[in-house]
Structure formats: structure tokens, C-alpha cells
Amino acid sequence: MTDLVHYSPKHRVVKRNVLCAYCGITLEPFKGGEEEHVIGRRFVPKGTLAGQWNLIVRSCPACNDAKADLEDDLSAITMQPDGLGRFAADDDRLRAEAVRKARTRNRRTQQRVSEPTPPLIVKGNFGPANITFSYTAPAQADDRRMFELARLQLVGFFSMLTYDEAAKRGYFWTGQYAPVVVARQEDWGNPRLLWIDAVSRDWEYRLHAIAADGFYRVWIRRHLGEPAVWAWAIEWNRNFRLAGFFGDPEAIAALLGDLPKLDIHTIHEGPDRWLRMRTEQPLADDDDVLFDAPLSAVSAGAAA
């Protein structure tokens, strides 16, 4: 495995890149772009990033604004309790921030994130009886927004991994971005999440980081040899996990040929709406090794 360069948990990594870390546009030397925290300070509970590891880069105003908009509702949604009122962690900072953000507008539904999703009404017949079911759930995020925010965070981290101090710039991976799965805490035993970890377990770690008192976790692993393929996993606010790949499209397609199929059942299907479900698969704490540190990694590491 490539040796990791270890940073102190209190060590901020600051890059003065001359190209936007997210889109590559040239930043004007006098305006200088905008300072951007790859792990948004308001994306995690207030105060949890104080004196802790983070990556600071420069970005153009357009990318800065786009990322901030994604962070706005996704941070609020990932902090809200589940349908039974349970928070992802027993932490007063999380509760306080969830309450403060409860009025945030969910970009998917245009409602407050504290409001449940609009009910899905299913009507049917059971013998001579007419039956009506109403299904509601806690605020749901748009998967596309979640994967786009994950992409921007990964682009920022990859820029750090490939940063050229002389040129004052980082680089972008070649190939495609292939997000695979997003799972709430109740579904951390999701077969696809476990599969990505198992497939890439022996790959080289290029990044392993835990920040914000554990409210943010991420790793990037590179497949040994060529073509270049990386696996990644991110955890947000101890509540959501996302994982996937980026790199050579053909190699990723070959990997995805073994992607586990999810056991999804169709409950109702009509001309304009349907209801499908699968049983969430929780993961016992003793079995949860997704973000265990590689070898002697302590808080944050990047491949040399």
C-alpha cells in the first residue's frame, strides 16, 4: 500500500490554487477567487470543525454558490431525525443544529425539511372491500443533488492529492464519475455499500479522513495497476453514506457487472404512480468497519 502522509487532527490543509478546484477555470490573480471549505463549516453541526482538520481551496464564485446551495438543504436533511424521532447520534450539537435548520427549504419538495414528504395514497380492492393506504416518510433528499455534492467534495480532495506546488494547481481524474449507492443509517447493511467496500478493500488508500468530531468521514482507494480506477465512500452527519467509483469507464463497467441486485418488491403500480419497497438492512456496530483506519492512520491521511 502507498504510504500515507498523516496530518494532525487540528491541521488545516490550505491550497492557494490558481485554477478553480471544482471546474478548472482560471482565477483572476487580483480577485483571487473565493476561499472554499471542502467540508462546509455549516454542513456539519455548529462548532464541530473548530480546530479540526479540513481542506481549504480556492474556487470561482459560480462553483462556490452552487456547492453552497447543495449544502444548504442536504445538511439540514441529513441532520433531521427519522420517522420515529430518533437522531443519528446522541449529541446536543446535532439536535440544536437540526432544530435550527428545520425551516430550510427542501429543494425536492419545496417544503421545510422538518415536514414529511407528501403522502402517497394507494387505493385498491381486497375482495368486496375498498382499501386505502397512506404512506409518508421523513424529508427525502434528491439523490442527484446528493451525488453532485459528493462529486464536488471528491474533486476537491482529488485536487489535494494531485496538487502541484510549483504550478499551484491540482488535477482532475480522467474517465467517468460513477456513484452507486446512498444509504441512511438504518440501511448501512445495504448489499451494494458492503460490496463496494469488499471489492476495494485491498486497493491502495489515497485518502482516509475523519473530521468534525466524526460527523464527516471519507476515503478514496485506487485500484492496483492500470487502468486507473478509484473507489470512494463518504459519510455525512453520522446519518447518510454514499459510495461509488470514478476513473476508466470500461473498468468501472466491468466492476458493476457484479453489482448486487437489491430485493425490491412492487406494492402498487398504476398508470401515473407506483410504490416499490425493500427492507432496509441495519448494520451492527461490531460489523461496521467501513471507515476503520488503514494501518496506522489516525485522523487524516493522503497518499504521497
Short mmCIF file of C-alpha atoms in Angstrom, two decimals:
data_model
loop_
_atom_site.label_atom_id
_atom_site.label_comp_id
_atom_site.label_asym_id
_atom_site.label_seq_id
_atom_site.Cartn_x
_atom_site.Cartn_y
_atom_site.Cartn_z
CA MET A 1 0.00 0.00 0.00
CA THR A 2 1.21 3.53 -0.75
CA ASP A 3 2.42 5.19 2.44
CA LEU A 4 0.04 7.81 3.77
CA VAL A 5 1.12 11.26 4.83
CA HIS A 6 -0.52 11.83 8.21
CA TYR A 7 -1.88 15.19 9.28
CA SER A 8 -2.72 16.32 12.77
CA PRO A 9 -6.46 16.33 13.54
CA LYS A 10 -6.02 20.08 14.10
CA HIS A 11 -4.07 20.71 10.89
CA ARG A 12 -5.93 22.58 8.15
CA VAL A 13 -4.66 21.95 4.63
CA VAL A 14 -4.76 25.23 2.70
CA LYS A 15 -4.14 25.40 -1.06
CA ARG A 16 -3.69 28.68 -2.96
CA ASN A 17 -4.64 27.20 -6.32
CA VAL A 18 -4.74 29.47 -9.37
CA LEU A 19 -7.42 27.38 -11.07
CA CYS A 20 -10.85 26.75 -9.56
CA ALA A 21 -10.59 23.48 -7.65
CA TYR A 22 -14.01 22.38 -8.96
CA CYS A 23 -14.21 23.44 -12.61
CA GLY A 24 -10.63 24.38 -13.55
CA ILE A 25 -11.38 27.91 -14.71
CA THR A 26 -8.51 30.38 -14.26
CA LEU A 27 -8.96 32.53 -11.17
CA GLU A 28 -8.10 36.17 -11.71
CA PRO A 29 -4.89 36.96 -9.81
CA PHE A 30 -6.20 40.13 -8.17
CA LYS A 31 -9.73 38.99 -7.38
CA GLY A 32 -8.27 35.66 -6.34
CA GLY A 33 -11.41 33.54 -6.26
CA GLU A 34 -13.17 32.64 -3.03
CA GLU A 35 -11.92 30.64 -0.08
CA GLU A 36 -13.81 27.36 -0.04
CA HIS A 37 -14.05 24.81 2.75
CA VAL A 38 -14.41 21.43 1.05
CA ILE A 39 -16.16 20.19 4.19
CA GLY A 40 -18.61 23.06 4.60
CA ARG A 41 -18.49 24.57 8.08
CA ARG A 42 -22.28 24.75 8.15
CA PHE A 43 -22.67 21.32 6.60
CA VAL A 44 -21.85 19.65 9.94
CA PRO A 45 -23.15 20.58 13.42
CA LYS A 46 -22.03 24.01 14.54
CA GLY A 47 -18.62 24.06 16.19
CA THR A 48 -17.58 20.52 15.27
CA LEU A 49 -14.99 21.73 12.76
CA ALA A 50 -13.43 24.25 15.13
CA GLY A 51 -9.74 23.42 15.42
CA GLN A 52 -10.16 20.27 13.33
CA TRP A 53 -8.85 19.00 10.01
CA ASN A 54 -10.33 20.43 6.83
CA LEU A 55 -9.26 21.21 3.29
CA ILE A 56 -9.36 24.84 2.18
CA VAL A 57 -9.12 25.58 -1.55
CA ARG A 58 -10.00 28.46 -3.87
CA SER A 59 -12.97 28.30 -6.19
CA CYS A 60 -14.77 30.52 -8.65
CA PRO A 61 -17.94 32.30 -7.43
CA ALA A 62 -20.21 30.11 -9.58
CA CYS A 63 -18.89 26.85 -8.11
CA ASN A 64 -18.87 28.31 -4.62
CA ASP A 65 -22.52 29.32 -4.93
CA ALA A 66 -23.58 26.01 -6.49
CA LYS A 67 -21.91 23.99 -3.74
CA ALA A 68 -23.38 26.22 -1.02
CA ASP A 69 -26.87 25.69 -2.44
CA LEU A 70 -26.41 21.92 -2.39
CA GLU A 71 -25.09 22.05 1.17
CA ASP A 72 -27.99 24.17 2.37
CA ASP A 73 -30.80 21.62 2.21
CA LEU A 74 -28.68 18.46 2.24
CA SER A 75 -27.03 19.39 5.53
CA ALA A 76 -30.45 20.05 7.07
CA ILE A 77 -31.95 16.81 5.75
CA THR A 78 -29.03 14.68 6.92
CA MET A 79 -29.41 16.10 10.44
CA GLN A 80 -33.15 15.52 10.82
CA PRO A 81 -34.43 12.62 12.96
CA ASP A 82 -36.02 9.56 11.40
CA GLY A 83 -39.73 8.80 11.30
CA LEU A 84 -39.66 7.72 14.95
CA GLY A 85 -37.95 10.90 16.09
CA ARG A 86 -34.55 9.28 16.61
CA PHE A 87 -31.40 11.27 15.82
CA ALA A 88 -28.42 9.62 14.15
CA ALA A 89 -26.27 10.39 17.20
CA ASP A 90 -26.91 11.29 20.82
CA ASP A 91 -25.30 14.70 20.55
CA ASP A 92 -26.74 18.03 21.73
CA ARG A 93 -24.92 19.89 18.94
CA LEU A 94 -26.67 17.74 16.34
CA ARG A 95 -30.08 18.26 17.92
CA ALA A 96 -29.61 22.02 18.18
CA GLU A 97 -28.47 22.32 14.58
CA ALA A 98 -31.31 20.10 13.33
CA VAL A 99 -33.84 22.35 15.07
CA ARG A 100 -32.17 25.48 13.71
CA LYS A 101 -32.19 24.10 10.16
CA ALA A 102 -35.71 22.66 10.33
CA ARG A 103 -37.14 25.59 8.35
CA THR A 104 -34.72 25.07 5.45
CA ARG A 105 -36.44 24.51 2.11
CA ASN A 106 -36.14 21.02 0.69
CA ARG A 107 -35.24 21.60 -2.96
CA ARG A 108 -37.01 18.35 -3.88
CA THR A 109 -40.43 19.11 -2.37
CA GLN A 110 -40.18 22.90 -1.82
CA GLN A 111 -41.36 22.23 1.76
CA ARG A 112 -39.49 22.67 5.01
CA VAL A 113 -37.15 19.78 5.73
CA SER A 114 -38.94 19.23 9.05
CA GLU A 115 -42.12 18.36 7.15
CA PRO A 116 -42.63 14.78 5.96
CA THR A 117 -42.79 14.00 2.27
CA PRO A 118 -46.25 14.41 0.72
CA PRO A 119 -48.26 11.24 1.41
CA LEU A 120 -48.55 8.60 -1.26
CA ILE A 121 -52.16 7.42 -1.42
CA VAL A 122 -52.73 3.89 -2.70
CA LYS A 123 -56.26 2.62 -3.30
CA GLY A 124 -57.27 -0.93 -4.11
CA ASN A 125 -59.75 -3.70 -3.60
CA PHE A 126 -59.49 -6.62 -1.23
CA GLY A 127 -62.44 -8.86 -2.02
CA PRO A 128 -65.59 -6.77 -1.66
CA ALA A 129 -63.80 -4.10 0.40
CA ASN A 130 -62.19 -0.90 -0.85
CA ILE A 131 -58.86 -0.25 0.91
CA THR A 132 -56.89 2.98 1.03
CA PHE A 133 -53.31 3.23 2.32
CA SER A 134 -51.41 6.43 3.02
CA TYR A 135 -47.59 6.34 3.15
CA THR A 136 -45.45 9.17 4.48
CA ALA A 137 -41.74 9.41 5.29
CA PRO A 138 -39.25 11.92 6.73
CA ALA A 139 -37.86 14.52 4.35
CA GLN A 140 -36.13 12.83 1.44
CA ALA A 141 -33.20 14.29 -0.45
CA ASP A 142 -32.83 14.23 -4.20
CA ASP A 143 -30.25 11.54 -4.96
CA ARG A 144 -28.92 13.57 -7.87
CA ARG A 145 -28.18 16.50 -5.57
CA MET A 146 -26.53 14.20 -3.05
CA PHE A 147 -24.30 12.62 -5.67
CA GLU A 148 -23.40 16.02 -7.11
CA LEU A 149 -22.33 17.35 -3.72
CA ALA A 150 -20.31 14.17 -3.14
CA ARG A 151 -18.68 14.71 -6.56
CA LEU A 152 -17.64 18.26 -5.69
CA GLN A 153 -16.19 17.16 -2.36
CA LEU A 154 -14.29 14.34 -4.07
CA VAL A 155 -13.00 16.71 -6.76
CA GLY A 156 -11.67 18.96 -4.00
CA PHE A 157 -9.93 16.07 -2.24
CA PHE A 158 -8.52 14.73 -5.52
CA SER A 159 -7.13 18.19 -6.24
CA MET A 160 -5.28 18.00 -2.92
CA LEU A 161 -3.93 14.52 -3.73
CA THR A 162 -2.56 15.67 -7.09
CA TYR A 163 -1.56 19.20 -6.11
CA ASP A 164 1.50 20.66 -7.87
CA GLU A 165 3.03 23.27 -5.56
CA ALA A 166 5.09 24.83 -8.34
CA ALA A 167 2.12 25.22 -10.70
CA LYS A 168 -0.26 25.98 -7.80
CA ARG A 169 -2.92 23.67 -9.10
CA GLY A 170 -4.44 20.26 -8.60
CA TYR A 171 -5.72 17.91 -11.29
CA PHE A 172 -8.93 16.10 -12.16
CA TRP A 173 -9.37 12.37 -12.54
CA THR A 174 -9.74 11.00 -16.07
CA GLY A 175 -12.79 8.99 -17.05
CA GLN A 176 -16.23 8.97 -15.51
CA TYR A 177 -17.85 9.61 -12.16
CA ALA A 178 -19.97 6.61 -11.18
CA PRO A 179 -21.95 7.00 -7.95
CA VAL A 180 -23.58 3.73 -6.93
CA VAL A 181 -25.41 3.92 -3.62
CA VAL A 182 -26.75 6.26 -0.97
CA ALA A 183 -28.00 4.78 2.29
CA ARG A 184 -29.44 6.13 5.53
CA GLN A 185 -28.10 4.88 8.85
CA GLU A 186 -30.93 2.34 9.05
CA ASP A 187 -29.63 0.80 5.81
CA TRP A 188 -25.86 0.73 6.34
CA GLY A 189 -26.00 -3.01 5.76
CA ASN A 190 -27.11 -2.27 2.18
CA PRO A 191 -25.57 -5.02 -0.02
CA ARG A 192 -24.22 -2.50 -2.51
CA LEU A 193 -22.47 -0.47 0.17
CA LEU A 194 -20.88 -3.58 1.65
CA TRP A 195 -19.94 -4.81 -1.83
CA ILE A 196 -18.03 -1.62 -2.74
CA ASP A 197 -16.07 -1.91 0.49
CA ALA A 198 -15.30 -5.59 -0.11
CA VAL A 199 -14.30 -5.07 -3.77
CA SER A 200 -11.85 -2.29 -2.93
CA ARG A 201 -10.64 -3.48 0.48
CA ASP A 202 -7.20 -4.43 -0.88
CA TRP A 203 -6.80 -1.36 -3.08
CA GLU A 204 -4.33 1.40 -2.18
CA TYR A 205 -5.64 4.07 0.16
CA ARG A 206 -5.16 7.53 -1.31
CA LEU A 207 -7.18 9.35 1.32
CA HIS A 208 -8.64 8.46 4.69
CA ALA A 209 -10.10 11.30 6.74
CA ILE A 210 -12.32 11.70 9.78
CA ALA A 211 -13.26 15.27 10.69
CA ALA A 212 -15.84 17.34 12.55
CA ASP A 213 -15.82 15.04 15.61
CA GLY A 214 -16.78 12.14 13.36
CA PHE A 215 -19.65 13.93 11.63
CA TYR A 216 -17.71 13.72 8.36
CA ARG A 217 -15.79 10.67 7.08
CA VAL A 218 -14.30 9.90 3.68
CA TRP A 219 -11.91 7.55 1.96
CA ILE A 220 -10.56 7.13 -1.57
CA ARG A 221 -8.84 3.92 -2.71
CA ARG A 222 -7.05 3.28 -6.02
CA HIS A 223 -7.10 0.01 -7.89
CA LEU A 224 -3.64 -1.53 -8.21
CA GLY A 225 -2.22 -1.13 -11.70
CA GLU A 226 -3.91 0.12 -14.84
CA PRO A 227 -6.39 1.26 -15.99
CA ALA A 228 -6.89 3.86 -13.27
CA VAL A 229 -9.98 3.28 -11.14
CA TRP A 230 -10.74 4.67 -7.71
CA ALA A 231 -13.41 3.64 -5.20
CA TRP A 232 -14.80 6.11 -2.67
CA ALA A 233 -17.10 6.33 0.33
CA ILE A 234 -18.39 9.33 2.28
CA GLU A 235 -20.41 9.60 5.48
CA TRP A 236 -22.42 12.74 6.29
CA ASN A 237 -23.54 13.67 9.79
CA ARG A 238 -23.42 10.06 11.02
CA ASN A 239 -26.64 9.53 9.07
CA PHE A 240 -26.01 9.07 5.33
CA ARG A 241 -23.40 7.11 3.45
CA LEU A 242 -22.62 7.40 -0.26
CA ALA A 243 -20.22 5.30 -2.29
CA GLY A 244 -19.15 4.60 -5.85
CA PHE A 245 -16.25 4.78 -8.28
CA PHE A 246 -14.51 7.16 -10.65
CA GLY A 247 -11.98 6.54 -13.39
CA ASP A 248 -11.76 4.36 -16.51
CA PRO A 249 -15.32 3.75 -17.85
CA GLU A 250 -14.68 0.24 -19.19
CA ALA A 251 -13.07 -0.92 -15.97
CA ILE A 252 -15.93 0.52 -13.93
CA ALA A 253 -18.48 -1.17 -16.22
CA ALA A 254 -16.72 -4.49 -15.66
CA LEU A 255 -16.85 -3.99 -11.89
CA LEU A 256 -20.51 -3.04 -11.96
CA GLY A 257 -21.31 -6.28 -13.75
CA ASP A 258 -21.07 -7.90 -10.30
CA LEU A 259 -23.11 -5.25 -8.52
CA PRO A 260 -25.56 -6.99 -6.15
CA LYS A 261 -29.22 -6.74 -7.07
CA LEU A 262 -31.50 -5.24 -4.45
CA ASP A 263 -34.56 -7.17 -3.36
CA ILE A 264 -37.27 -4.66 -4.34
CA HIS A 265 -40.96 -5.51 -4.17
CA THR A 266 -43.73 -3.75 -6.08
CA ILE A 267 -46.60 -2.97 -3.70
CA HIS A 268 -48.71 -0.94 -6.10
CA GLU A 269 -48.36 0.12 -9.70
CA GLY A 270 -50.66 2.42 -11.58
CA PRO A 271 -50.60 4.50 -14.76
CA ASP A 272 -49.08 7.57 -13.09
CA ARG A 273 -47.56 6.34 -9.83
CA TRP A 274 -46.24 3.25 -8.16
CA LEU A 275 -44.99 2.06 -4.81
CA ARG A 276 -41.96 -0.18 -4.53
CA MET A 277 -40.14 -1.08 -1.36
CA ARG A 278 -37.22 -3.01 0.02
CA THR A 279 -36.43 -3.85 3.61
CA GLU A 280 -33.63 -1.70 5.00
CA GLN A 281 -30.71 -3.64 6.36
CA PRO A 282 -29.14 -2.20 9.52
CA LEU A 283 -25.55 -2.90 10.43
CA ALA A 284 -24.41 -3.83 13.94
CA ASP A 285 -21.69 -1.62 15.41
CA ASP A 286 -19.31 -4.57 15.69
CA ASP A 287 -19.72 -5.29 11.97
CA ASP A 288 -19.30 -1.69 10.87
CA VAL A 289 -15.75 -1.47 9.50
CA LEU A 290 -16.31 0.81 6.50
CA PHE A 291 -14.30 3.71 7.92
CA ASP A 292 -11.85 1.82 10.08
CA ALA A 293 -8.41 3.39 9.78
CA PRO A 294 -5.93 1.80 7.33
CA LEU A 295 -2.88 0.53 9.17
CA SER A 296 -1.63 3.33 11.43
CA ALA A 297 -3.79 6.15 10.10
CA VAL A 298 -5.02 8.27 12.97
CA SER A 299 -7.16 11.14 11.75
CA ALA A 300 -6.44 12.13 8.18
CA GLY A 301 -4.09 10.87 5.54
CA ALA A 302 -3.26 11.48 1.93
CA ALA A 303 -1.16 9.40 -0.42
CA ALA A 304 2.27 10.77 -1.06
#
